[in-house]
mmCIF file of C-alpha atoms and ligand atoms in Angstrom:
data_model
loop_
_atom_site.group_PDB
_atom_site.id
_atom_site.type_symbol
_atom_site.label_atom_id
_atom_site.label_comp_id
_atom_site.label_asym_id
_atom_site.label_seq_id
_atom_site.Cartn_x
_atom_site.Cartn_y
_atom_site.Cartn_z
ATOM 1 C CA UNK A 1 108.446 101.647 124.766
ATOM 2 C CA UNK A 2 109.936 97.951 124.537
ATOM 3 C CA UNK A 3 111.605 96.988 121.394
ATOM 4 C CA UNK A 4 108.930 94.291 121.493
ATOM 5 C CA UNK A 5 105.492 93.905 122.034
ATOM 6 C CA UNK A 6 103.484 91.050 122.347
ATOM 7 C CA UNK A 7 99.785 90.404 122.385
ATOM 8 C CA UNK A 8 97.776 88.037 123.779
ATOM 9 C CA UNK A 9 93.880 87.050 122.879
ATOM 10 C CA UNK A 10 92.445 85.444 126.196
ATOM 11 C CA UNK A 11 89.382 84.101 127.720
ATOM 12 C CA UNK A 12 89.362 83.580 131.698
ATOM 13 C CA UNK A 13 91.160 81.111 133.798
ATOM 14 C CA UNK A 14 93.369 79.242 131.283
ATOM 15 C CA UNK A 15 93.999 82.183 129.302
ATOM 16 C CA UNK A 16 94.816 84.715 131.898
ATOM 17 C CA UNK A 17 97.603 82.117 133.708
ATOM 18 C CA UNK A 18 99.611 82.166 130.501
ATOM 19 C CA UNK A 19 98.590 85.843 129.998
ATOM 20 C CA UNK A 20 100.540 85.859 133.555
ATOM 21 C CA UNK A 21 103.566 83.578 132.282
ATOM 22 C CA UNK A 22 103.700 86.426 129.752
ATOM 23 C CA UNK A 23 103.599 89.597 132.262
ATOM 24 C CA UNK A 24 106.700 87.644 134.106
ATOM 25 C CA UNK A 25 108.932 87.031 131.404
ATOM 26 C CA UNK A 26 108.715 90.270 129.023
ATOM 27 C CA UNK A 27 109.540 94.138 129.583
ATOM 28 C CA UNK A 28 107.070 95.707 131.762
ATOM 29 C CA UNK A 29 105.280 97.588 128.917
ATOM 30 C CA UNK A 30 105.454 94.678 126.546
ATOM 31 C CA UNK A 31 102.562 92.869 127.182
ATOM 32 C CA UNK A 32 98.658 93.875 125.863
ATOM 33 C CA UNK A 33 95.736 91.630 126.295
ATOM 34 C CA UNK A 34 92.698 91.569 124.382
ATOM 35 C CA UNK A 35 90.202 90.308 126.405
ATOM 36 C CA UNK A 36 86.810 88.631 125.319
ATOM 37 C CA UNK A 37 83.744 90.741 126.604
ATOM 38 C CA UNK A 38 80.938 87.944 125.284
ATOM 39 C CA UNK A 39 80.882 86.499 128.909
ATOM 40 C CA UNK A 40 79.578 90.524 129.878
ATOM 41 C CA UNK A 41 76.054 90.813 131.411
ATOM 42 C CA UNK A 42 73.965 92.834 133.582
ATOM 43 C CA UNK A 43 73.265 91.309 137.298
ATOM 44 C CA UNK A 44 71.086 92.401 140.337
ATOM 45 C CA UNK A 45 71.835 95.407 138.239
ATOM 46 C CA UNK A 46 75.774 95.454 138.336
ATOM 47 C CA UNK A 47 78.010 95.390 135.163
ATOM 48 C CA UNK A 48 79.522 91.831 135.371
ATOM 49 C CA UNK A 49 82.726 91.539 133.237
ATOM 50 C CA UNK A 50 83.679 88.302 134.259
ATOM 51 C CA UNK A 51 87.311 87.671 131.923
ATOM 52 C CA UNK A 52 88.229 91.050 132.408
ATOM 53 C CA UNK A 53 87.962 90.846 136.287
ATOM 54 C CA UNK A 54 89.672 87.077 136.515
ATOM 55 C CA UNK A 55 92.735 88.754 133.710
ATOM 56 C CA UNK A 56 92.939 91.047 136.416
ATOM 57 C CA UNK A 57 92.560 89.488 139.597
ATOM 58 C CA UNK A 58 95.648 87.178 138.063
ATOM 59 C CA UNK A 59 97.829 89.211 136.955
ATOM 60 C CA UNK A 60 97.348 91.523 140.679
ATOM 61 C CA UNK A 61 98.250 87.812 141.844
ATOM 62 C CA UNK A 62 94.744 88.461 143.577
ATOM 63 C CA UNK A 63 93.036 85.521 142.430
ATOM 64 C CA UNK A 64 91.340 82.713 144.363
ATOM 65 C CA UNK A 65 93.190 79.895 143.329
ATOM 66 C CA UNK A 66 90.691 77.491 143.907
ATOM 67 C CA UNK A 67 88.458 78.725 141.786
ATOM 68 C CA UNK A 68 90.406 80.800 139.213
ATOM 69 C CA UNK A 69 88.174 83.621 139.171
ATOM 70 C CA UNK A 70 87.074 86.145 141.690
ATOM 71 C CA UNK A 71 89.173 87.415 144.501
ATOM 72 C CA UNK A 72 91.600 85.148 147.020
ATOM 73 C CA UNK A 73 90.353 85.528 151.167
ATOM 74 C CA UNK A 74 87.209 86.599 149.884
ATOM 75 C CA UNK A 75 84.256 87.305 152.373
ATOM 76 C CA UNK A 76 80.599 86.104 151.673
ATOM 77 C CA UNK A 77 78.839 88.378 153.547
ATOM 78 C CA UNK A 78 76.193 89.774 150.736
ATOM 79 C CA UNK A 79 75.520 86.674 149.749
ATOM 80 C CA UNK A 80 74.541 84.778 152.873
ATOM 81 C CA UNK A 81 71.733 88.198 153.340
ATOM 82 C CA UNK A 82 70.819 87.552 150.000
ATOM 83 C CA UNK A 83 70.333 84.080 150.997
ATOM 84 C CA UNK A 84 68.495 84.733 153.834
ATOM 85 C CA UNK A 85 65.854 87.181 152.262
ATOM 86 C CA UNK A 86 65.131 84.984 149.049
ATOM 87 C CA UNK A 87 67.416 86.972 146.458
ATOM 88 C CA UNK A 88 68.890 85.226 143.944
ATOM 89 C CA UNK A 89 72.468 83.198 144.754
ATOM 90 C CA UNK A 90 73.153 81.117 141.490
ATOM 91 C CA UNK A 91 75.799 84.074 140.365
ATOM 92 C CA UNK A 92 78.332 84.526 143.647
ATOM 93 C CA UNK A 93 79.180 87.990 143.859
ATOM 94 C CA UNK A 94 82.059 87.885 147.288
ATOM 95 C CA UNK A 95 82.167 91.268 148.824
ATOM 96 C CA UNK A 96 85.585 92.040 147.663
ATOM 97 C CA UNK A 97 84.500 91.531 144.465
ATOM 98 C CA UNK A 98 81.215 93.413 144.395
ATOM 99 C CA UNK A 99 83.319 96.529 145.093
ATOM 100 C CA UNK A 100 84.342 96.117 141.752
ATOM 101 C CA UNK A 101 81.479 95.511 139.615
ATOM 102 C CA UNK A 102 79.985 98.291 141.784
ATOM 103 C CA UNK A 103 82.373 101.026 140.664
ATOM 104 C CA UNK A 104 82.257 99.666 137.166
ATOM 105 C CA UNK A 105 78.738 99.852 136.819
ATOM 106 C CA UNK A 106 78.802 103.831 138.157
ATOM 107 C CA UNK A 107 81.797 104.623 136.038
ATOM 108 C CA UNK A 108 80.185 103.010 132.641
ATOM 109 C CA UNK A 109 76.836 105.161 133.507
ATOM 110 C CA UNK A 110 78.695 108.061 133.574
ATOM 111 C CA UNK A 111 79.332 107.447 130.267
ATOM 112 C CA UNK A 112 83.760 106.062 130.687
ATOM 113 C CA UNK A 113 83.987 103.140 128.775
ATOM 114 C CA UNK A 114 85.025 99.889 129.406
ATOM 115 C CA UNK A 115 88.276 100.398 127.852
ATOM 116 C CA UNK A 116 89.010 103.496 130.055
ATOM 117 C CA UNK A 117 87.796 101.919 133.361
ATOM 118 C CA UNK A 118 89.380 98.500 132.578
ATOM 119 C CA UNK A 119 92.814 100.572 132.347
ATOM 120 C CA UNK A 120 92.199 102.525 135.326
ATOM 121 C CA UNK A 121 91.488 99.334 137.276
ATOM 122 C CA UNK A 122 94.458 97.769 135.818
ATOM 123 C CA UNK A 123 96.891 100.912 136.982
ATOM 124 C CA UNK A 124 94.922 100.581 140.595
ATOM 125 C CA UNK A 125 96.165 96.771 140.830
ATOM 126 C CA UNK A 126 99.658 97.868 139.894
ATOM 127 C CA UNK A 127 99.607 95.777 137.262
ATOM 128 C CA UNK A 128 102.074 97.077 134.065
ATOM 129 C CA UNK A 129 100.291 95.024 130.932
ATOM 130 C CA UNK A 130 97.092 96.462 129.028
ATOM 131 C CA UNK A 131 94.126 94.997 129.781
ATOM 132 C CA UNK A 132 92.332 95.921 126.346
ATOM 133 C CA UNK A 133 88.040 94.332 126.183
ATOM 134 C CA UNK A 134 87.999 93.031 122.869
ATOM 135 C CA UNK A 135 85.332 95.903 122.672
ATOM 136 C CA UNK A 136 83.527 99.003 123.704
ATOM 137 C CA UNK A 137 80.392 97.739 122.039
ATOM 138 C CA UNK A 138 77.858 95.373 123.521
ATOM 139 C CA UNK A 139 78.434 91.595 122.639
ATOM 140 C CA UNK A 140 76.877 88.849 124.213
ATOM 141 C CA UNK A 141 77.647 84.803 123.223
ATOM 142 C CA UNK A 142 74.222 82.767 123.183
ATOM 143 C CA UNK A 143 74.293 79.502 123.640
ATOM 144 C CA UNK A 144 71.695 77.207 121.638
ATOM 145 C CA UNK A 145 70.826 73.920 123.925
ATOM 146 C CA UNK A 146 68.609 71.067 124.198
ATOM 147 C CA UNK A 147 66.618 73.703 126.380
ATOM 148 C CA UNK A 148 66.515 76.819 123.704
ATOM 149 C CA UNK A 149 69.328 79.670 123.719
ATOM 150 C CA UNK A 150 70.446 80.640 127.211
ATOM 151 C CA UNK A 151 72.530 83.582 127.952
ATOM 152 C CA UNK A 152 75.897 82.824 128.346
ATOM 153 C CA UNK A 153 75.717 82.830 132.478
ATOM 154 C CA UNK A 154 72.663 81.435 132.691
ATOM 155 C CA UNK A 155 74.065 77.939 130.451
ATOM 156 C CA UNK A 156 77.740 78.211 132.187
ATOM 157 C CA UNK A 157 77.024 78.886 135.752
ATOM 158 C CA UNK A 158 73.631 78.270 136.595
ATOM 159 C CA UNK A 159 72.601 75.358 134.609
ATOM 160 C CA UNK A 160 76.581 73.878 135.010
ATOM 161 C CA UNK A 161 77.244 73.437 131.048
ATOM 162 C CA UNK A 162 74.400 70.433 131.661
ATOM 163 C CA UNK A 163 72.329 71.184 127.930
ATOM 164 C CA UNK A 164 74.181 70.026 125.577
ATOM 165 C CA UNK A 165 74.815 72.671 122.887
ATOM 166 C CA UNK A 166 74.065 73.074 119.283
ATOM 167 C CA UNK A 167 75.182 76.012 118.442
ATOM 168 C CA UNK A 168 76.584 79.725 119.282
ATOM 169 C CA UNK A 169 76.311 82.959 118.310
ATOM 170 C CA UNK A 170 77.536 85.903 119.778
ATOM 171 C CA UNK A 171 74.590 88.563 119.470
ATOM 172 C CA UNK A 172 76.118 92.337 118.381
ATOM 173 C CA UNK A 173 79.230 91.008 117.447
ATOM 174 C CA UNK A 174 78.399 92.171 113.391
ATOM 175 C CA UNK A 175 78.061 95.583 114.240
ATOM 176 C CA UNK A 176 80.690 95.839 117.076
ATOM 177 C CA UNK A 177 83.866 97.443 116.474
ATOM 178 C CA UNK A 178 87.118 96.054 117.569
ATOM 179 C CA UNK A 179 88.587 98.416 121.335
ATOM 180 C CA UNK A 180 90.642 101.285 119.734
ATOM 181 C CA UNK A 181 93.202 99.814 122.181
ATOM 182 C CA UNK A 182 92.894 96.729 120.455
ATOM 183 C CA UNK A 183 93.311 98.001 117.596
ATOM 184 C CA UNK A 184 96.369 100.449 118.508
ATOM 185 C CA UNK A 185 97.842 97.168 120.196
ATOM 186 C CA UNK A 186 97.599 94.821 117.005
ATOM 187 C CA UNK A 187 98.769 97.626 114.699
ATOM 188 C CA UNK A 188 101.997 98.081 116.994
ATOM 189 C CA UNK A 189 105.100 98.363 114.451
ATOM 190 C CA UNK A 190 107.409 96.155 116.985
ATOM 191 C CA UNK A 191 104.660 93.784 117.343
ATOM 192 C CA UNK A 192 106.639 90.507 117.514
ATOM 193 C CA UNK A 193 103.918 87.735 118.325
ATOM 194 C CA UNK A 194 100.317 87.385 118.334
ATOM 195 C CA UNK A 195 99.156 84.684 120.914
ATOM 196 C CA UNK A 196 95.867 82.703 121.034
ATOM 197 C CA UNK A 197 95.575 81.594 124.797
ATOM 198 C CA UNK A 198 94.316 78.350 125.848
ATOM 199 C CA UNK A 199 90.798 79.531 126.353
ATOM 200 C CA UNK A 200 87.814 77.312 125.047
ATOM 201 C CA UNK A 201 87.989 78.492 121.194
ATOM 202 C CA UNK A 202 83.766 78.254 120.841
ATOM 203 C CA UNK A 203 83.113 80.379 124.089
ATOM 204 C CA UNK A 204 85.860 82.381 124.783
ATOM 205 C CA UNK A 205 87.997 83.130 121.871
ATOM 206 C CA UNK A 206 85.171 82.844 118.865
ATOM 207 C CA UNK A 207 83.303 86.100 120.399
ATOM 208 C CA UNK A 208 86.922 87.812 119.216
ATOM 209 C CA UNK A 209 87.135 86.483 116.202
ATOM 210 C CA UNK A 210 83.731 87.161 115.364
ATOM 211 C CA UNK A 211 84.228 90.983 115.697
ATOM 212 C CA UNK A 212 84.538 92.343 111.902
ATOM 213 C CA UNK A 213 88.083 93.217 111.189
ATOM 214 C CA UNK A 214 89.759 90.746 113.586
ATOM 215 C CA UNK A 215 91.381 89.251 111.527
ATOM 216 C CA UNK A 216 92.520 91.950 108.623
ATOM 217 C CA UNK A 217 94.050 93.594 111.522
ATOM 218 C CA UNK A 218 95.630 90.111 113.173
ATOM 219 C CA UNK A 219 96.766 89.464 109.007
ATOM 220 C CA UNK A 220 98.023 93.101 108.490
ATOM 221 C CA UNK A 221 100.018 93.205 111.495
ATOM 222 C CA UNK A 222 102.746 90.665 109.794
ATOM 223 C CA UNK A 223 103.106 89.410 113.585
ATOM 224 C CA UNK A 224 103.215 85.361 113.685
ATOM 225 C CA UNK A 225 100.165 83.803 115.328
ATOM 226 C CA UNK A 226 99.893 81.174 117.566
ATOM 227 C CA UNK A 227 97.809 78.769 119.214
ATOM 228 C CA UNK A 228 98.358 77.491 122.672
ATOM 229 C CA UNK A 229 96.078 74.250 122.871
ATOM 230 C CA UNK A 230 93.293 74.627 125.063
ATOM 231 C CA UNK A 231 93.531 70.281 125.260
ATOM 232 C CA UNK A 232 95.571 68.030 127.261
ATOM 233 C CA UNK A 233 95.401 64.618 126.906
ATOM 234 C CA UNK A 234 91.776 65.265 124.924
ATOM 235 C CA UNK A 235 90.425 66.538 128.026
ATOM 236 C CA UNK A 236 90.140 70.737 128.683
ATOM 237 C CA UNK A 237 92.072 71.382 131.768
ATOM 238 C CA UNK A 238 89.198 73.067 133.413
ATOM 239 C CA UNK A 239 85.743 73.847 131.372
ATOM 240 C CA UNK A 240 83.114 72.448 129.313
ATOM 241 C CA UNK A 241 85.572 72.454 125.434
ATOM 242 C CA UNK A 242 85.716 68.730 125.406
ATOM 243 C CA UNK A 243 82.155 68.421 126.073
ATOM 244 C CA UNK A 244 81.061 70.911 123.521
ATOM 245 C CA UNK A 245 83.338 69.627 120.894
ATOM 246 C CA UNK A 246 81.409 66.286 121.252
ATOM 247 C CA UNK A 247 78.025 68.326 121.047
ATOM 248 C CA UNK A 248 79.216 69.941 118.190
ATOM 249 C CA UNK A 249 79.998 66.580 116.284
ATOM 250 C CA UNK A 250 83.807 67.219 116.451
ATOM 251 C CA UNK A 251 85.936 64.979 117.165
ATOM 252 C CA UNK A 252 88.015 65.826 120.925
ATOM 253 C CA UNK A 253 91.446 66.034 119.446
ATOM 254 C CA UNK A 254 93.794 68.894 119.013
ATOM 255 C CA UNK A 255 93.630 68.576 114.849
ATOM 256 C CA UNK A 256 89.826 69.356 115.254
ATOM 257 C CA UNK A 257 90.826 72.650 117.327
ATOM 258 C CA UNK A 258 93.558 73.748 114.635
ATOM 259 C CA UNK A 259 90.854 73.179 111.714
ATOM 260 C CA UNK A 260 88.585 75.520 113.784
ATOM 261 C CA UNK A 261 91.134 78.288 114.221
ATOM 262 C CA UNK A 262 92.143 77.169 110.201
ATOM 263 C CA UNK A 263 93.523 80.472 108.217
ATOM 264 C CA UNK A 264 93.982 82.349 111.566
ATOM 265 C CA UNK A 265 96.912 80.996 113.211
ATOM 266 C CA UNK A 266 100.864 80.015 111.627
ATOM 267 C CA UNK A 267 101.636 77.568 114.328
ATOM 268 C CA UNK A 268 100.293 75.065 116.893
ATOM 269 C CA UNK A 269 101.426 74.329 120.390
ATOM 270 C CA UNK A 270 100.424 70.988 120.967
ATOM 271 C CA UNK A 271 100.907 69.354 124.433
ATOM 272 C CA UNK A 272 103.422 66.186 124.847
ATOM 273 C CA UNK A 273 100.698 63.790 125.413
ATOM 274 C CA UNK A 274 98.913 64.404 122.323
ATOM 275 C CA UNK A 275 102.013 63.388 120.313
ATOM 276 C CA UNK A 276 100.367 61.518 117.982
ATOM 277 C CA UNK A 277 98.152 63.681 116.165
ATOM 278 C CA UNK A 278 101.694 65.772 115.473
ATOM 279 C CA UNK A 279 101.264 64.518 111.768
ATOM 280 C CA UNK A 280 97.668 65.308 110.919
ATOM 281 C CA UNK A 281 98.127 68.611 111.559
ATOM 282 C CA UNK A 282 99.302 71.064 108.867
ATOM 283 C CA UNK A 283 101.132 73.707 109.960
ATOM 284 C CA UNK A 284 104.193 73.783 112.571
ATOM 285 C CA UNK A 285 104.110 72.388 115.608
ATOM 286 C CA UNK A 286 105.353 73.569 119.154
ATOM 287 C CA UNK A 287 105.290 69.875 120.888
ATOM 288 C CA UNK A 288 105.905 71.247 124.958
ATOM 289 C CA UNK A 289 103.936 69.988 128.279
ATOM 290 C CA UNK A 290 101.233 72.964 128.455
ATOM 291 C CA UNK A 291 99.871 72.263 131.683
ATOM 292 C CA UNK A 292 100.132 75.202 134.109
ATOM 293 C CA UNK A 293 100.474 73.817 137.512
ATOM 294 C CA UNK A 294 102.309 76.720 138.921
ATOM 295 C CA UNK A 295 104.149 80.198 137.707
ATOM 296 C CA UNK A 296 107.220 78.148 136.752
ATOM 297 C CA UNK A 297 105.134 76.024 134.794
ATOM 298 C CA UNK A 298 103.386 79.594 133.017
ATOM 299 C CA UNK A 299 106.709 81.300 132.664
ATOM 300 C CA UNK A 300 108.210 78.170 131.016
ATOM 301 C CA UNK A 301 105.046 77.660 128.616
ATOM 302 C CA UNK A 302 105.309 81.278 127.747
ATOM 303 C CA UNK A 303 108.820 81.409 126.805
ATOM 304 C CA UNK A 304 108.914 78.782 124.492
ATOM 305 C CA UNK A 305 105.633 79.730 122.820
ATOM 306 C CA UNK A 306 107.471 83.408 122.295
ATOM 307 C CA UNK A 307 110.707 81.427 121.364
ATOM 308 C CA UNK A 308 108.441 79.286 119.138
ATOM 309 C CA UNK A 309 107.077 82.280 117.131
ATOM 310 C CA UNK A 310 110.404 84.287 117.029
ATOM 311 C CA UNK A 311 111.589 80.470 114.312
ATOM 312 C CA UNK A 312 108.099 81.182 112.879
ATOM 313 C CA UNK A 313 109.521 84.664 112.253
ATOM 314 C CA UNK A 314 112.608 83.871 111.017
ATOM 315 C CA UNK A 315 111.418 81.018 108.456
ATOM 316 C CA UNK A 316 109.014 83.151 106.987
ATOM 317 C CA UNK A 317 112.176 85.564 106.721
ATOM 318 C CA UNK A 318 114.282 82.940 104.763
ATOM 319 C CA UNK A 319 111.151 81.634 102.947
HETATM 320 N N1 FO1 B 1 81.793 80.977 137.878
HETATM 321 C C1 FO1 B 1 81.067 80.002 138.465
HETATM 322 O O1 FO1 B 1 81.204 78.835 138.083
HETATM 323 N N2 FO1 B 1 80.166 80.304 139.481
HETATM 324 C C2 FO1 B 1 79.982 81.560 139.936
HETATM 325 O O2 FO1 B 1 79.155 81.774 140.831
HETATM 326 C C3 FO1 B 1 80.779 82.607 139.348
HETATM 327 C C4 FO1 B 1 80.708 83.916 139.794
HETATM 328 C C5 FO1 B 1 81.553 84.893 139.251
HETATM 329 C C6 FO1 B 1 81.546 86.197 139.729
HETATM 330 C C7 FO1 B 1 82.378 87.151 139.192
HETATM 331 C C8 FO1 B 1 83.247 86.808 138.147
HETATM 332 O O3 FO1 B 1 84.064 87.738 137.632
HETATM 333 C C9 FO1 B 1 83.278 85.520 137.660
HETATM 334 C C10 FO1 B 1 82.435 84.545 138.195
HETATM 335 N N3 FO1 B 1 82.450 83.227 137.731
HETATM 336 C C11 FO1 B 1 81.676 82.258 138.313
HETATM 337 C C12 FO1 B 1 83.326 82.830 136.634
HETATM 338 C C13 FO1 B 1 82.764 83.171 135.264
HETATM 339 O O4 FO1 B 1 81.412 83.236 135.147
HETATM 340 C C14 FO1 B 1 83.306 82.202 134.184
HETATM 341 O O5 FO1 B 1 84.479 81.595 134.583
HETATM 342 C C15 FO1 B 1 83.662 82.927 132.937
HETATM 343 O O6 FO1 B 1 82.662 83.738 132.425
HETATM 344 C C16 FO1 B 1 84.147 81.954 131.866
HETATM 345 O O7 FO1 B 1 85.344 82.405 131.383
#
């Protein structure tokens, strides 16, 4: 067991290349990461965990890096025949990739859960971090829109993030219980930072945060919290957050995504070229370039967002 321990709350692309920074710079068994499951649905009858599979895919150094999710040299094949005989196409499932929704789906009807497959994946990949679903319950994010609620899929991948959005709820969240490894993870006694990843806060790291207990356990764990900001330059590096911000009435600046997070997080880090809002915001401030071009660039953002929480530690010490 490290003498440290570290967990990270992540979404999908943006959150699983720091997640990554993370995995290169700690102990082996130092990392966990509670991943959101709101993004989870059922297609042409396969289990779809769609964060869980890109956290993975990542960290295996599998991933396409085009895309940022599903697998790199994947093959087509299924899809062009489903092309051909009129199935449906919007959701590309690459044959690599199919294998694993495939053996999910069995597994979960044989009554594993997603913890216990997600792990056993994770071990399969060679890959030494826990890959924890924020939960074994069902949760599913809804998205309200100028064309009524959509399923999460249906607004983000086949209608593009085009409705604008009014609103989001994240249907059996209330009676969902945090993962026990989640749990286990968060109540760690070396537990030495708690990191929220760059994901978009509204779709990918509210659906934790909505889960009852959250955040007694993220409180009672004594662990420093952080933020890495999911803006750069006001824009979202990839995604629809600037876009929904606006929907939402918000304004696109970093204060607007610390107000959101509010009594959650201790500290902030705020890219270099939003500077200026460095004095609206109330709490401290990590001021660092955040954009992840390349590992160096993840490695580097993850160390000083660990060295940034270890001051947080130490003022709250002499405090
Ligand atoms: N995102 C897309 O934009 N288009 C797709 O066709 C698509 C397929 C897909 C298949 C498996 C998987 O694990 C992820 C997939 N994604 C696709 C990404 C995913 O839907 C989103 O990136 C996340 O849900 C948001 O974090």
């Amino acid at each position: 067991m490290s003498s440290h321990t570290v967990v990270a709350l992540s979404g999908g692309v943006g959150g699983a290349k720091l997640s990554l920074g993370l995995l290169r710079i700690l102990p082996p068994d130092a990392l966990s990461i509670i991943v959101n499951t709101g993004d989870d649905f059922e297609h042409l009858g396969l289990r779809i965990s769609p964060d869980i599979d890109t956290t993975l895919y990542t960290l295996a150094d599998m991933v396409n890096p085009e895309t940022g999710w599903g697998q790199r040299d994947e093959t087509w094949k299924f899809m062009q025949e489903q092309a051909q005989r009129g199935g449906e196409t919007w959701f590309k499932l690459g044959d690599r990739d199919l294998q694993v929704h495939l053996e999910r789906t069995r597994r979960l009807q044989s009554g594993e859960s997603l913890s216990a497959v997600t792990a056993d994946f994770a071990r399969r990949f060679g890959i030494a971090a826990e890959i924890l679903p924020m939960s074994d319950d069902a949760v599913s994010t809804r998205v309200a829109t100028s064309e009524g609620e959509l399923g999460f899929q249906e607004y983000f991948v086949q209608r593009q993030c085009q409705p604008a959005v009014s609103g989001l709820r994240f249907a059996g969240a209330a009676a969902a219980r945090p993962s026990a490894g989640a749990v286990a993870a968060l109540g760690a006694k070396n537990l030495s930072a708690i990191i929220l990843c760059p994901s978009n806060p509204w779709l990918s790291i509210d659906p934790l945060r909505a889960l009852p207990g959250m955040r007694a356990l993220l409180r009672a764990s004594g662990a420093p919290v952080v933020a890495v900001s999911p803006l750069v330059g006001g824009k979202a590096v990839k995604g629809p957050t600037a876009k929904i911000m606006a929907e939402l009435g918000l304004p696109v600046t970093p204060t607007a995504v610390v107000r959101h997070y509010a009594d959650w997080i201790d500290g902030f880090v705020l890219d270099v070229r939003d500077a200026k809002y460095t004095d609206e915001i109330d709490m401290p401030v990590l001021l660092t370039d955040t954009l992840m071009r390349d590992i160096a660039d993840r490695r580097r953002l993850a160390s000083v967002t660990l060295e940034f929480a270890a001051m947080l530690t130490v003022r709250r010490a002499i405090a």
